[in-house]
mmCIF file of C-alpha atoms in Angstrom:
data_model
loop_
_atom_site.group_PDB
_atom_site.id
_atom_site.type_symbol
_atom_site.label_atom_id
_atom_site.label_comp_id
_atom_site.label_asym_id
_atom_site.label_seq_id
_atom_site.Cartn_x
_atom_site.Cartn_y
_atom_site.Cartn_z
ATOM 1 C CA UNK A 1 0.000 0.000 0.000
ATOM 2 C CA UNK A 2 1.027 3.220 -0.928
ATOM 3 C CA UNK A 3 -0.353 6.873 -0.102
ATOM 4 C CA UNK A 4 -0.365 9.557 -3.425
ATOM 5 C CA UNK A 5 -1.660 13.412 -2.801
ATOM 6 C CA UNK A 6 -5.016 14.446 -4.751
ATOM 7 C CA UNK A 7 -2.416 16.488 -6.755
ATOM 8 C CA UNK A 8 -0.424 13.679 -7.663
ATOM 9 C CA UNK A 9 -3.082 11.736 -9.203
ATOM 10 C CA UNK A 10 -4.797 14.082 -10.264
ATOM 11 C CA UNK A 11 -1.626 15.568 -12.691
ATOM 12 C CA UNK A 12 -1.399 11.643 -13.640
ATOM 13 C CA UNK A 13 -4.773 11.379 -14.615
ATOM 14 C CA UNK A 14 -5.061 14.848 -16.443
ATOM 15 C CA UNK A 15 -2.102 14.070 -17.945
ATOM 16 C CA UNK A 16 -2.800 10.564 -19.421
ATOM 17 C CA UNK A 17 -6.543 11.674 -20.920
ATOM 18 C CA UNK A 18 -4.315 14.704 -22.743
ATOM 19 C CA UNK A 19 -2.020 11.714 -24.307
ATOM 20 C CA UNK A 20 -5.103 9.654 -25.066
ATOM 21 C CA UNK A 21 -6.697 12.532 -27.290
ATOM 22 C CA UNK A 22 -8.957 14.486 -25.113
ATOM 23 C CA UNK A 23 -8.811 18.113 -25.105
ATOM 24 C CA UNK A 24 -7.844 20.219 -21.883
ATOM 25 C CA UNK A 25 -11.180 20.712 -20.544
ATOM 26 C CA UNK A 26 -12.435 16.988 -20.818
ATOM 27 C CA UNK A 27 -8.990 16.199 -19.256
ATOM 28 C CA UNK A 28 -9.632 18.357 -16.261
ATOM 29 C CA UNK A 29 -13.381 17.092 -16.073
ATOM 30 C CA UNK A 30 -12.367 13.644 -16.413
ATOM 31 C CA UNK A 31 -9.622 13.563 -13.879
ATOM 32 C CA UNK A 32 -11.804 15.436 -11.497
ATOM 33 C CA UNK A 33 -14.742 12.800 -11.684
ATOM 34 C CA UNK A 34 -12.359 9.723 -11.665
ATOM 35 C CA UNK A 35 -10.450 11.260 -8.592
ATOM 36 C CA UNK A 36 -14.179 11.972 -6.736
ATOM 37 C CA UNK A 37 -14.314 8.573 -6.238
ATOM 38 C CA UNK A 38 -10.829 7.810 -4.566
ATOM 39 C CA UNK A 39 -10.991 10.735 -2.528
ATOM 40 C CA UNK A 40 -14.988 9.166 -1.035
ATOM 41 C CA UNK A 41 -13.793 6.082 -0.341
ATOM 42 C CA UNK A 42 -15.231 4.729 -3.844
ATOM 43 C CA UNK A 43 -11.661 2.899 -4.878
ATOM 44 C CA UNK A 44 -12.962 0.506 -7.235
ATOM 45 C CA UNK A 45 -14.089 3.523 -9.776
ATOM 46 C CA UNK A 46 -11.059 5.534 -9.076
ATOM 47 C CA UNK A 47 -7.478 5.664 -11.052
ATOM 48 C CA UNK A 48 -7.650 2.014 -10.509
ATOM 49 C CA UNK A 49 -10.117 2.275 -13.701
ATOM 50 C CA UNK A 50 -7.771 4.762 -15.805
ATOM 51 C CA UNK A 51 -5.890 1.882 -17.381
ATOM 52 C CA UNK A 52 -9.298 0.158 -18.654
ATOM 53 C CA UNK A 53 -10.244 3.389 -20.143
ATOM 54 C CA UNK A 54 -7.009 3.598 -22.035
ATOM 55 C CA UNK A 55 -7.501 0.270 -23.383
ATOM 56 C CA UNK A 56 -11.130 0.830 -24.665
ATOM 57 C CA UNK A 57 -9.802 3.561 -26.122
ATOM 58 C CA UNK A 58 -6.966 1.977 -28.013
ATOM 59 C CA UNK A 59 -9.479 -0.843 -29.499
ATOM 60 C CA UNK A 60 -11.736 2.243 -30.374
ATOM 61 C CA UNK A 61 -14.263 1.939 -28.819
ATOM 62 C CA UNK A 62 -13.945 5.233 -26.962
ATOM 63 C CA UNK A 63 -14.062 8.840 -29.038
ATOM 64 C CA UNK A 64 -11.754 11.018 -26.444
ATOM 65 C CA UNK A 65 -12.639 13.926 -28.540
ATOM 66 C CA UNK A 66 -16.843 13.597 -28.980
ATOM 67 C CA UNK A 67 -19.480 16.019 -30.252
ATOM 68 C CA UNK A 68 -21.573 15.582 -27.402
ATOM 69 C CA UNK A 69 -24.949 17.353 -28.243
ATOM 70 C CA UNK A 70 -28.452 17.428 -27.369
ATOM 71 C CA UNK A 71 -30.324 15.400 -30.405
ATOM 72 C CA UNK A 72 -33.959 15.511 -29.200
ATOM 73 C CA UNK A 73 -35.472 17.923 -26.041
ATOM 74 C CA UNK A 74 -38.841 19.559 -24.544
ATOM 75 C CA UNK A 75 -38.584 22.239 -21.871
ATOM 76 C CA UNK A 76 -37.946 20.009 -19.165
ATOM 77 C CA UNK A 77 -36.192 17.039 -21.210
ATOM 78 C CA UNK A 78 -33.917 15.850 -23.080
ATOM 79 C CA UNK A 79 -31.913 13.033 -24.962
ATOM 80 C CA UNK A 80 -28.120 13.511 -25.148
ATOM 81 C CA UNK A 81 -25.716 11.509 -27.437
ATOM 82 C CA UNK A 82 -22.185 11.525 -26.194
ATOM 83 C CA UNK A 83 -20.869 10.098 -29.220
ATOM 84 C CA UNK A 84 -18.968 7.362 -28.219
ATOM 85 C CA UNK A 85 -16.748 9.627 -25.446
ATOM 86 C CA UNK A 86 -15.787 8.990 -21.701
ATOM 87 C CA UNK A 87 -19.281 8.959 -19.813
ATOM 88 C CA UNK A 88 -16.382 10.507 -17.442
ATOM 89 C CA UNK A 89 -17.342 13.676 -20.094
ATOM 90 C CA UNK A 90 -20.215 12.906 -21.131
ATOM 91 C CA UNK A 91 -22.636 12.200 -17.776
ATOM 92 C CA UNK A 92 -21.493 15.946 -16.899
ATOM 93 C CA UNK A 93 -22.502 17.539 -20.043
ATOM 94 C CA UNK A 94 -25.992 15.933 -19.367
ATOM 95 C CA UNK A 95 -26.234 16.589 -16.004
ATOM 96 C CA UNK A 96 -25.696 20.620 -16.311
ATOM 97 C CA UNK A 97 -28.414 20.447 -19.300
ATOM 98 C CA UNK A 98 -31.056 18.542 -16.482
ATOM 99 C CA UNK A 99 -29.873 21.331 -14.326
ATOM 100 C CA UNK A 100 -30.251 24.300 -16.859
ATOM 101 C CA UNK A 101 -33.848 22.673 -17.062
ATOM 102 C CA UNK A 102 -34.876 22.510 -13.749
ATOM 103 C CA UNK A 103 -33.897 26.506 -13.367
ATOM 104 C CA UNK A 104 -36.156 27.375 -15.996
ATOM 105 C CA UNK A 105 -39.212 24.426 -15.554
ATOM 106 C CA UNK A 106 -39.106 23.198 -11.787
ATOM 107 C CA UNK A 107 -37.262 20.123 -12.885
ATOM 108 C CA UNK A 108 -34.881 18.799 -15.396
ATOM 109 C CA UNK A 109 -34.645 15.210 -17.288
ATOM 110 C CA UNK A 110 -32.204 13.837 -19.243
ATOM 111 C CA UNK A 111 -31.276 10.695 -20.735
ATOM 112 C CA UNK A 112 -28.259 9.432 -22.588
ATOM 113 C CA UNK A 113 -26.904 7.169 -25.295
ATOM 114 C CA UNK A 114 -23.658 6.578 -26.663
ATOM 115 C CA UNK A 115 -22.108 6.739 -23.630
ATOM 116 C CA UNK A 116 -19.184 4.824 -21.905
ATOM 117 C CA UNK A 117 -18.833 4.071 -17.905
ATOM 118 C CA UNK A 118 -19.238 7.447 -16.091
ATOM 119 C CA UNK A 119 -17.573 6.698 -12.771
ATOM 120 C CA UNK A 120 -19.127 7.165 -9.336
ATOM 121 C CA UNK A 121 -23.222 7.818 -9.365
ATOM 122 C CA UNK A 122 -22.610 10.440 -6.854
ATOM 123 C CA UNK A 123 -20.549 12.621 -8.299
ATOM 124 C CA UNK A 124 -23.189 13.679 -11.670
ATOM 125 C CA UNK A 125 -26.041 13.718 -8.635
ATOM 126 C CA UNK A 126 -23.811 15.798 -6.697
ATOM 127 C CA UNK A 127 -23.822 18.576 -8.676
ATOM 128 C CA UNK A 128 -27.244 19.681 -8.077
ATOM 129 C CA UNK A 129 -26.263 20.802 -4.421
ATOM 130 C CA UNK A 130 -25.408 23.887 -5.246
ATOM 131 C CA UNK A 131 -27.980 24.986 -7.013
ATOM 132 C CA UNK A 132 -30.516 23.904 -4.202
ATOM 133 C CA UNK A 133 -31.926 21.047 -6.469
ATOM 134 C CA UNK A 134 -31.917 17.524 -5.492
ATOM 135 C CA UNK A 135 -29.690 15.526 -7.854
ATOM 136 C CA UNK A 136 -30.401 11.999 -9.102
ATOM 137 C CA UNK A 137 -27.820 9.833 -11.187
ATOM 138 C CA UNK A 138 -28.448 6.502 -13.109
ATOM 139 C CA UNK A 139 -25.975 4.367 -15.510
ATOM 140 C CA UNK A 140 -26.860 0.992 -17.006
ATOM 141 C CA UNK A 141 -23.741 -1.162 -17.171
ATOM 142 C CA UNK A 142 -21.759 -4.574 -18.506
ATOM 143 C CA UNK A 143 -24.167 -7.307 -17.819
ATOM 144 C CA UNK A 144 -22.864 -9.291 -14.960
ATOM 145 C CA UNK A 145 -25.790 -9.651 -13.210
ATOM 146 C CA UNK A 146 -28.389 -12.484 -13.220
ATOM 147 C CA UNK A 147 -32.295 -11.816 -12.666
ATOM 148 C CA UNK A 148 -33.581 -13.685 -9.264
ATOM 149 C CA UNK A 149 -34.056 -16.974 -10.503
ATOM 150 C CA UNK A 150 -31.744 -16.844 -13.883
ATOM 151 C CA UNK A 151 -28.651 -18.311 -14.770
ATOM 152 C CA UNK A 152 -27.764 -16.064 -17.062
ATOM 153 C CA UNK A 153 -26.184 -12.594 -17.323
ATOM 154 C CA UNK A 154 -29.066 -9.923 -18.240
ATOM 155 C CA UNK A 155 -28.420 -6.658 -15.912
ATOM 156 C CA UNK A 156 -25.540 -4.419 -14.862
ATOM 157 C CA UNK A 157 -24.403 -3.157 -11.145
ATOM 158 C CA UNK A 158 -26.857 -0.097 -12.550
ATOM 159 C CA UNK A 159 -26.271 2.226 -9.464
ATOM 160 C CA UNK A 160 -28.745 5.040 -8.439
ATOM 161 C CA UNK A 161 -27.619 7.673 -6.566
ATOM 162 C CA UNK A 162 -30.076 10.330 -4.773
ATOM 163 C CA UNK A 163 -28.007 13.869 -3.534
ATOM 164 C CA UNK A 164 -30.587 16.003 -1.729
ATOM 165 C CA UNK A 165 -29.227 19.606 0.171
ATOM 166 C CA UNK A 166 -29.753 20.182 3.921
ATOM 167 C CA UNK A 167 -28.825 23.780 5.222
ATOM 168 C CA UNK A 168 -25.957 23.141 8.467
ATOM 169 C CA UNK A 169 -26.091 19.477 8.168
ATOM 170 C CA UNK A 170 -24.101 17.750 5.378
ATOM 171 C CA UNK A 171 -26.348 17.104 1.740
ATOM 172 C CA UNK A 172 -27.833 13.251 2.132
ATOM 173 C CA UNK A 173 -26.441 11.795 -0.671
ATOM 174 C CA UNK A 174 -27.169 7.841 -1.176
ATOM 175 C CA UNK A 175 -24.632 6.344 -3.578
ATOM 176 C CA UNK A 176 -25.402 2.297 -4.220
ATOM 177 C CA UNK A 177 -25.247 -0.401 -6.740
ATOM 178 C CA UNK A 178 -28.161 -2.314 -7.283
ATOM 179 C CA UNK A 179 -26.524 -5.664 -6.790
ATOM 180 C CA UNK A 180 -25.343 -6.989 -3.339
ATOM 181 C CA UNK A 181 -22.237 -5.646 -4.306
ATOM 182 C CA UNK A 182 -20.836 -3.637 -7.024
ATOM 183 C CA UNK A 183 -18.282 -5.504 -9.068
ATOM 184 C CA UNK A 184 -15.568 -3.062 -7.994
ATOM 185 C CA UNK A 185 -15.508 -4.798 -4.752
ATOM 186 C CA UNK A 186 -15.120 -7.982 -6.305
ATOM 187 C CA UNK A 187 -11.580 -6.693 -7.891
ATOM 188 C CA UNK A 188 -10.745 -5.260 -4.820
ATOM 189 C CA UNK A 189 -11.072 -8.583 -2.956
ATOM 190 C CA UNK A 190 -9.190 -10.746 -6.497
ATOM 191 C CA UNK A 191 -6.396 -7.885 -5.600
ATOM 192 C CA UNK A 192 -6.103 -8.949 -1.871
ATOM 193 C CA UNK A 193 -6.614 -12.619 -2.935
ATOM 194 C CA UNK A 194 -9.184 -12.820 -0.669
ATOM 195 C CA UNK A 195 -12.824 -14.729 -0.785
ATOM 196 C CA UNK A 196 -16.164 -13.051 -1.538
ATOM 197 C CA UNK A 197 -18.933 -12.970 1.079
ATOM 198 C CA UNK A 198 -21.792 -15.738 1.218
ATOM 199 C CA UNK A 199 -24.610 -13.860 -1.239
ATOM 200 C CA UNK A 200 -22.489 -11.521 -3.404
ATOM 201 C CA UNK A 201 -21.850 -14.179 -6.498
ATOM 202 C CA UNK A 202 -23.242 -17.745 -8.122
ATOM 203 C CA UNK A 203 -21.304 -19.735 -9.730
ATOM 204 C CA UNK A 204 -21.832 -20.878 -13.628
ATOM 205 C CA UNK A 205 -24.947 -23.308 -12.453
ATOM 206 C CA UNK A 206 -26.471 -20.900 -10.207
ATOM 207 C CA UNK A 207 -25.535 -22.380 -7.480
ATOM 208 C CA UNK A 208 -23.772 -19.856 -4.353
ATOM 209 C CA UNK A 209 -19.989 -19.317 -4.550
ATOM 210 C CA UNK A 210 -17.812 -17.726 -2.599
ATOM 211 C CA UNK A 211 -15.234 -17.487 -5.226
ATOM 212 C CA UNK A 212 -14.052 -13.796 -5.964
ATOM 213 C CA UNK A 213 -13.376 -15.426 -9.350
ATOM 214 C CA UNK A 214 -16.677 -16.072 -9.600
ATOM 215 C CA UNK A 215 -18.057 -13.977 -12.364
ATOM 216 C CA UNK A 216 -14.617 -14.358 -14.301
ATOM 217 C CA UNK A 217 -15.570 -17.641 -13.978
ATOM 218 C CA UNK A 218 -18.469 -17.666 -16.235
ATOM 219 C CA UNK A 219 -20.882 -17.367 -12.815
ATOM 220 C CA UNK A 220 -22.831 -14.077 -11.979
ATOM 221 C CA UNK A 221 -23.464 -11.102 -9.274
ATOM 222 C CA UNK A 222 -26.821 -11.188 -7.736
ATOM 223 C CA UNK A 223 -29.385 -8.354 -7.190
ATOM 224 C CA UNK A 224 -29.235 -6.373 -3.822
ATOM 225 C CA UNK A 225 -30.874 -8.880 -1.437
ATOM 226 C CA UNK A 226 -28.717 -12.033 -2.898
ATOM 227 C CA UNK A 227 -31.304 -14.376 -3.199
ATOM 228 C CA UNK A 228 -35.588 -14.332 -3.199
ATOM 229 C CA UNK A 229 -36.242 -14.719 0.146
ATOM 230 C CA UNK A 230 -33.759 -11.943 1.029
ATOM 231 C CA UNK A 231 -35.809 -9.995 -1.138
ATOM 232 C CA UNK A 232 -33.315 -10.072 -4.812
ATOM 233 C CA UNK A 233 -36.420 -9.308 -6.536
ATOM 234 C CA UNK A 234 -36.278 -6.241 -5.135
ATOM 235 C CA UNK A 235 -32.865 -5.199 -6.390
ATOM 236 C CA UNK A 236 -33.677 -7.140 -9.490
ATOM 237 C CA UNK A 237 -36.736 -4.713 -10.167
ATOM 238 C CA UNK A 238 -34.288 -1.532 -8.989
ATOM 239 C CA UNK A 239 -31.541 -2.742 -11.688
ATOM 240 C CA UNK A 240 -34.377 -3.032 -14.593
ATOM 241 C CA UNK A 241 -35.344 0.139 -13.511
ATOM 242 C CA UNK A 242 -32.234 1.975 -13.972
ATOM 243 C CA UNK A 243 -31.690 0.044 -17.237
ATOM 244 C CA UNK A 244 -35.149 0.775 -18.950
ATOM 245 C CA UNK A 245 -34.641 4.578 -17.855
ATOM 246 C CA UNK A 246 -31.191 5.297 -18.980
ATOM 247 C CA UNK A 247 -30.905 2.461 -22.091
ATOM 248 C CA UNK A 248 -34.492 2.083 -23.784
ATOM 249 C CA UNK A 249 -35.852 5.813 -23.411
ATOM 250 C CA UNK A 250 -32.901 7.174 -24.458
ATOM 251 C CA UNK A 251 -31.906 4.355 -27.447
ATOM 252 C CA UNK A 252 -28.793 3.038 -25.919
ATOM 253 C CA UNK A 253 -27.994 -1.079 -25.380
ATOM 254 C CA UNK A 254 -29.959 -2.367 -22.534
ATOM 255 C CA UNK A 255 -29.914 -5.922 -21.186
ATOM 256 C CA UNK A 256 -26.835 -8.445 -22.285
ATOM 257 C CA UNK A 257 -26.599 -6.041 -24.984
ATOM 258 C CA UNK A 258 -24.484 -3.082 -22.819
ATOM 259 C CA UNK A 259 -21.022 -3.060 -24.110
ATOM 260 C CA UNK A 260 -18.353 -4.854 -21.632
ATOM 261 C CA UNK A 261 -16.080 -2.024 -19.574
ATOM 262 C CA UNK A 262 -13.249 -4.871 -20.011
ATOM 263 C CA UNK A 263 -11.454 -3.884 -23.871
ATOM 264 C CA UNK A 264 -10.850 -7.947 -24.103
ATOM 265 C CA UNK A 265 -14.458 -8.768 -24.561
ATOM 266 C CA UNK A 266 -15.583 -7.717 -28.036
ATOM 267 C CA UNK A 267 -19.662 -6.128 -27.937
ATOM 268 C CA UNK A 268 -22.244 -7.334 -29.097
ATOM 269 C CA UNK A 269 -22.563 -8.076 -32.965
ATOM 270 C CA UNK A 270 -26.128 -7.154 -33.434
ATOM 271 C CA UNK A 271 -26.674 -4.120 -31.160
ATOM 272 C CA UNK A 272 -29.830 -3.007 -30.249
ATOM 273 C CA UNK A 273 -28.800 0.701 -29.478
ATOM 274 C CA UNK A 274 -25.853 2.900 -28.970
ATOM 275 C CA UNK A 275 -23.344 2.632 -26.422
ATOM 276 C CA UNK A 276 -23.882 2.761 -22.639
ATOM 277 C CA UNK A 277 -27.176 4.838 -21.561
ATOM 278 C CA UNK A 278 -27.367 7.065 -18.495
ATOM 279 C CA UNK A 279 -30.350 9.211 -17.157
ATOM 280 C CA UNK A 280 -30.331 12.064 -14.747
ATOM 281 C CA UNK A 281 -32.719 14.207 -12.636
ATOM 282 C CA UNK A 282 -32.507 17.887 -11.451
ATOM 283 C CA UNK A 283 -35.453 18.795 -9.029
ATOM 284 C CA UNK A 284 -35.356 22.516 -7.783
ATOM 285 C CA UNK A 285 -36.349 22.608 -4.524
ATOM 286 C CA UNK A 286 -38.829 26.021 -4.724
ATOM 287 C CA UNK A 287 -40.293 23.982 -6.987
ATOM 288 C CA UNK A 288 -42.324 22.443 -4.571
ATOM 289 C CA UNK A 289 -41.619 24.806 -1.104
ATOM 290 C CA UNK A 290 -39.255 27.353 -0.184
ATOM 291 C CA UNK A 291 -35.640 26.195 -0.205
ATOM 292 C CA UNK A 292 -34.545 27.469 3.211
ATOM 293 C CA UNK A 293 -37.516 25.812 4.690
ATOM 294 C CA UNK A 294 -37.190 22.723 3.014
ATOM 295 C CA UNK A 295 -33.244 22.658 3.961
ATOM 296 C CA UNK A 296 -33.862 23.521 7.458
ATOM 297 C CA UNK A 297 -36.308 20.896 8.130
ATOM 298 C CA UNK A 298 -33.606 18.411 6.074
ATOM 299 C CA UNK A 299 -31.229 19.315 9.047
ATOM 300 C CA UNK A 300 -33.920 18.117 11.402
ATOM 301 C CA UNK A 301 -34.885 14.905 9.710
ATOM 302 C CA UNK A 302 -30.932 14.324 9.732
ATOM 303 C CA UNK A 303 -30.481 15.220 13.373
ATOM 304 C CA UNK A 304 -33.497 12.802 14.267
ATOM 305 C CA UNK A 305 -32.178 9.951 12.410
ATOM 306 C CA UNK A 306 -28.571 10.500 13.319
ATOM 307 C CA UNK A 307 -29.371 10.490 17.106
ATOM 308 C CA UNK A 308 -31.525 7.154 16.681
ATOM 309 C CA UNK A 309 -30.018 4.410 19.305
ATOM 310 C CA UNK A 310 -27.822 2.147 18.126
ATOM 311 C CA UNK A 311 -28.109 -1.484 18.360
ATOM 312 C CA UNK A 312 -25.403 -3.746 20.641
ATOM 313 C CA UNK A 313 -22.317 -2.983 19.185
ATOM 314 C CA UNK A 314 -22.544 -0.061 16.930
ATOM 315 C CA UNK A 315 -21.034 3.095 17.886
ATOM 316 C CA UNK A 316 -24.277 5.638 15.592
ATOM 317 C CA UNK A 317 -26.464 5.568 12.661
ATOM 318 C CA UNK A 318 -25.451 7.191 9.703
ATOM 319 C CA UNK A 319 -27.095 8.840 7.070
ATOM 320 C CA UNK A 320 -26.561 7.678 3.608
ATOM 321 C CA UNK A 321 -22.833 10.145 2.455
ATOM 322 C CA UNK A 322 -21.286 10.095 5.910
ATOM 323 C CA UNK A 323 -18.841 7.490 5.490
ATOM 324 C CA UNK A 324 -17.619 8.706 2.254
ATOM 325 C CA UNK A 325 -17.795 12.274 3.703
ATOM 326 C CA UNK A 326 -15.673 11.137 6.259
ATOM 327 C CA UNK A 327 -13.460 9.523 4.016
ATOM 328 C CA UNK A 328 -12.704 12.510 2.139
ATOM 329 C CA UNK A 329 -12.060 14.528 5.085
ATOM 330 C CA UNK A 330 -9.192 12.243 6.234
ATOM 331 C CA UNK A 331 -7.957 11.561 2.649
ATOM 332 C CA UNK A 332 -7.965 15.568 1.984
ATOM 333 C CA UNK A 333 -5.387 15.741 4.701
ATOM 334 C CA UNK A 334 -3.447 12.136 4.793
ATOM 335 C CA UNK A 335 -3.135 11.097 1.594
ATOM 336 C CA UNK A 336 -4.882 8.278 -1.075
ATOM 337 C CA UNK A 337 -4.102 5.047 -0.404
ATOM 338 C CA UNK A 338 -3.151 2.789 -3.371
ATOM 339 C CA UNK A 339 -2.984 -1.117 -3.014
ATOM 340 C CA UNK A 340 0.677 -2.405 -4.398
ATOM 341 C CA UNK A 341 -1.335 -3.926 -7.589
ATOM 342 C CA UNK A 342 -2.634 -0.966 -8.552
ATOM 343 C CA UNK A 343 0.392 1.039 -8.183
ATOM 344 C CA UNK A 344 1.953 -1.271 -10.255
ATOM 345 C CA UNK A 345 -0.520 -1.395 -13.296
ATOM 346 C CA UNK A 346 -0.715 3.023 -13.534
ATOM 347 C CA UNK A 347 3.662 2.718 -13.205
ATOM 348 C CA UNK A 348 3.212 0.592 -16.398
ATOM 349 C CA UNK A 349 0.698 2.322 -18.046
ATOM 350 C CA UNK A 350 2.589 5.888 -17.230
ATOM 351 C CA UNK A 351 5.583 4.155 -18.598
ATOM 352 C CA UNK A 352 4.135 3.337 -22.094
ATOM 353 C CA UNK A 353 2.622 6.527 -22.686
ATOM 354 C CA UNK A 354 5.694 8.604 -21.148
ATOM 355 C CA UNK A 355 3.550 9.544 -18.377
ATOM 356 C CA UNK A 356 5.460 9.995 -14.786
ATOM 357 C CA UNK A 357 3.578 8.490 -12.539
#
């Protein structure tokens, strides 16, 4: 394990999009949103990703310098195509035109095709904060999910995150993959060499695994709630969701047709749409009651929740952004920690590109 500044990786990751194609501002975007998700805690979408990026990009299948536009719109929607670019890019093009919305109609919707993977959820939802909106953030994904009851691989990790303002209290911002666990984790735990909990994976026949190998083994993630009597149709239905908002309302792949993040694994032949789809929300607040009345009672429902008794053993409850709030805090003033693997793969990768890393 080692520990890099925000500055260092950032300069690495700016640096690396410039040598890939990408002009200055989608470099400085890009880094930005790849870095939110080291600095929260969010490693497995951090500069851990930049190397799979680069090798999409070198089999084509990512545009570093896209025309993203708006091809369709009424006043409070619209459908973006990011032509092929880094959702990195893209997601934050769309979310500032659901924002730009919102100002002007009460609320803002957008969804996306021709996309690639955008990073964390929470970042794009994020960015309604500041304009006292309440920020929502979907992504469809590679299919390495299986539907309660299926063998096969149908759904991504499709992750929704929810960022609503409070006034003194930190925003609430929920940030969550709509599988048991996000597949991130799973590389995490393949870099430790360590096993996968009871409910995260099944194996090829279906059957439970504990396996971090699992999926690479030609087995499956399972919606949030692992199997049907822990409620995985539940997570199954939330996944589907996210997929039929982002993919088939916008005309990006949905289903086992979502292009693979990994550049080894050729798409799909016969697509059925373009790229990977996002969709995003922008809800002004005085849209529905003042802002510094709705914020104010926000710090009250935060206060009340965050004073709830614990159960045996736990210290407090959280609300949904603390820990990676938290996380941020500490890693703003100690450092980013990087596990030895990863270290290795962005030396390499600097290396070939005549990056310094």
């Amino acid at each position: 394990m080692a520990i890099f500044t925000y500055e260092q990786l950032y300069k690495f990751t700016h640096d690396m999009l410039i040598k890939i194609g990408c002009p200055e501002v989608h470099a400085q975007i890009g880094a930005e949103v790849l870095l939110s998700a080291d600095m929260r805690g969010v490693d497995s979408h951090g500069v851990a990703r930049l190397s799979g990026y680069v090798r999409l990009w070198e089999k084509g299948r990512i545009n570093t310098n896209p025309n993203i536009r708006i091809v369709h719109e009424s006043p409070s929607t619209a459908v973006v195509d990011g032509d092929g670019g880094l959702g990195l890019v893209v997601a934050p093009y769309a979310m500032n035109v659901a924002i730009e919305k919102a100002s002007k109609a009460g609320t803002g919707w957008v969804s996306v095709r021709n996309s690639n993977h955008y990073g964390i959820a929470g970042y794009h939802a994020m960015m309604a904060l500041d304009h006292d909106m309440i920020g929502i953030s979907l992504t469809n994904a590679s299919p390495l999910v299986s539907p309660t009851f299926s063998k096969e691989r149908l759904l991504g990790t499709n992750p929704i995150s929810v960022a609503i303002p409070a006034d003194q209290e930190p925003p609430f911002v929920a940030d969550m993959a709509t599988t048991t666990a996000a597949n991130g984790k799973l590389e995490i735990l393949q870099r430790k060499g360590k096993d996968a909990p009871q409910g995260w994976i099944q194996d090829k026949e279906g059957l439970p695994t504990t396996s971090a190998n699992g999926v690479k083994d030609g087995g499956a993630l399972l919606p949030l709630g692992g199997d049907r009597e822990h409620g995985s149709h539940k997570g199954y239905a939330l996944g589907s969701i996210v997929d039929i908002f982002s993919a088939v309302l916008s005309g990006a792949n949905y289903g086992p047709w979502v292009p693979p993040f990994v550049a080894f694994l050729e798409p799909d032949p016969n697509p059925v749409g373009e790229g990977i789809g996002h969709f995003f929300g922008a809800m002004r607040v005085d849209a529905f009651r003042p802002a510094d009345e709705f914020k104010s009672h926000m710090d009250n429902w935060i206060r009340r929740f965050r004073s709830a008794k614990p159960t045996p053993g736990n210290e407090k409850v959280l609300i949904p952004g603390d820990p990676e709030r938290e996380l941020e805090e500490q890693r703003r003033k100690d450092g980013i920690p990087l596990l030895d693997p990863v270290v290795k793969d962005l030396t390499e990768l600097g290396e070939k590109f005549g990056v310094k890393f």
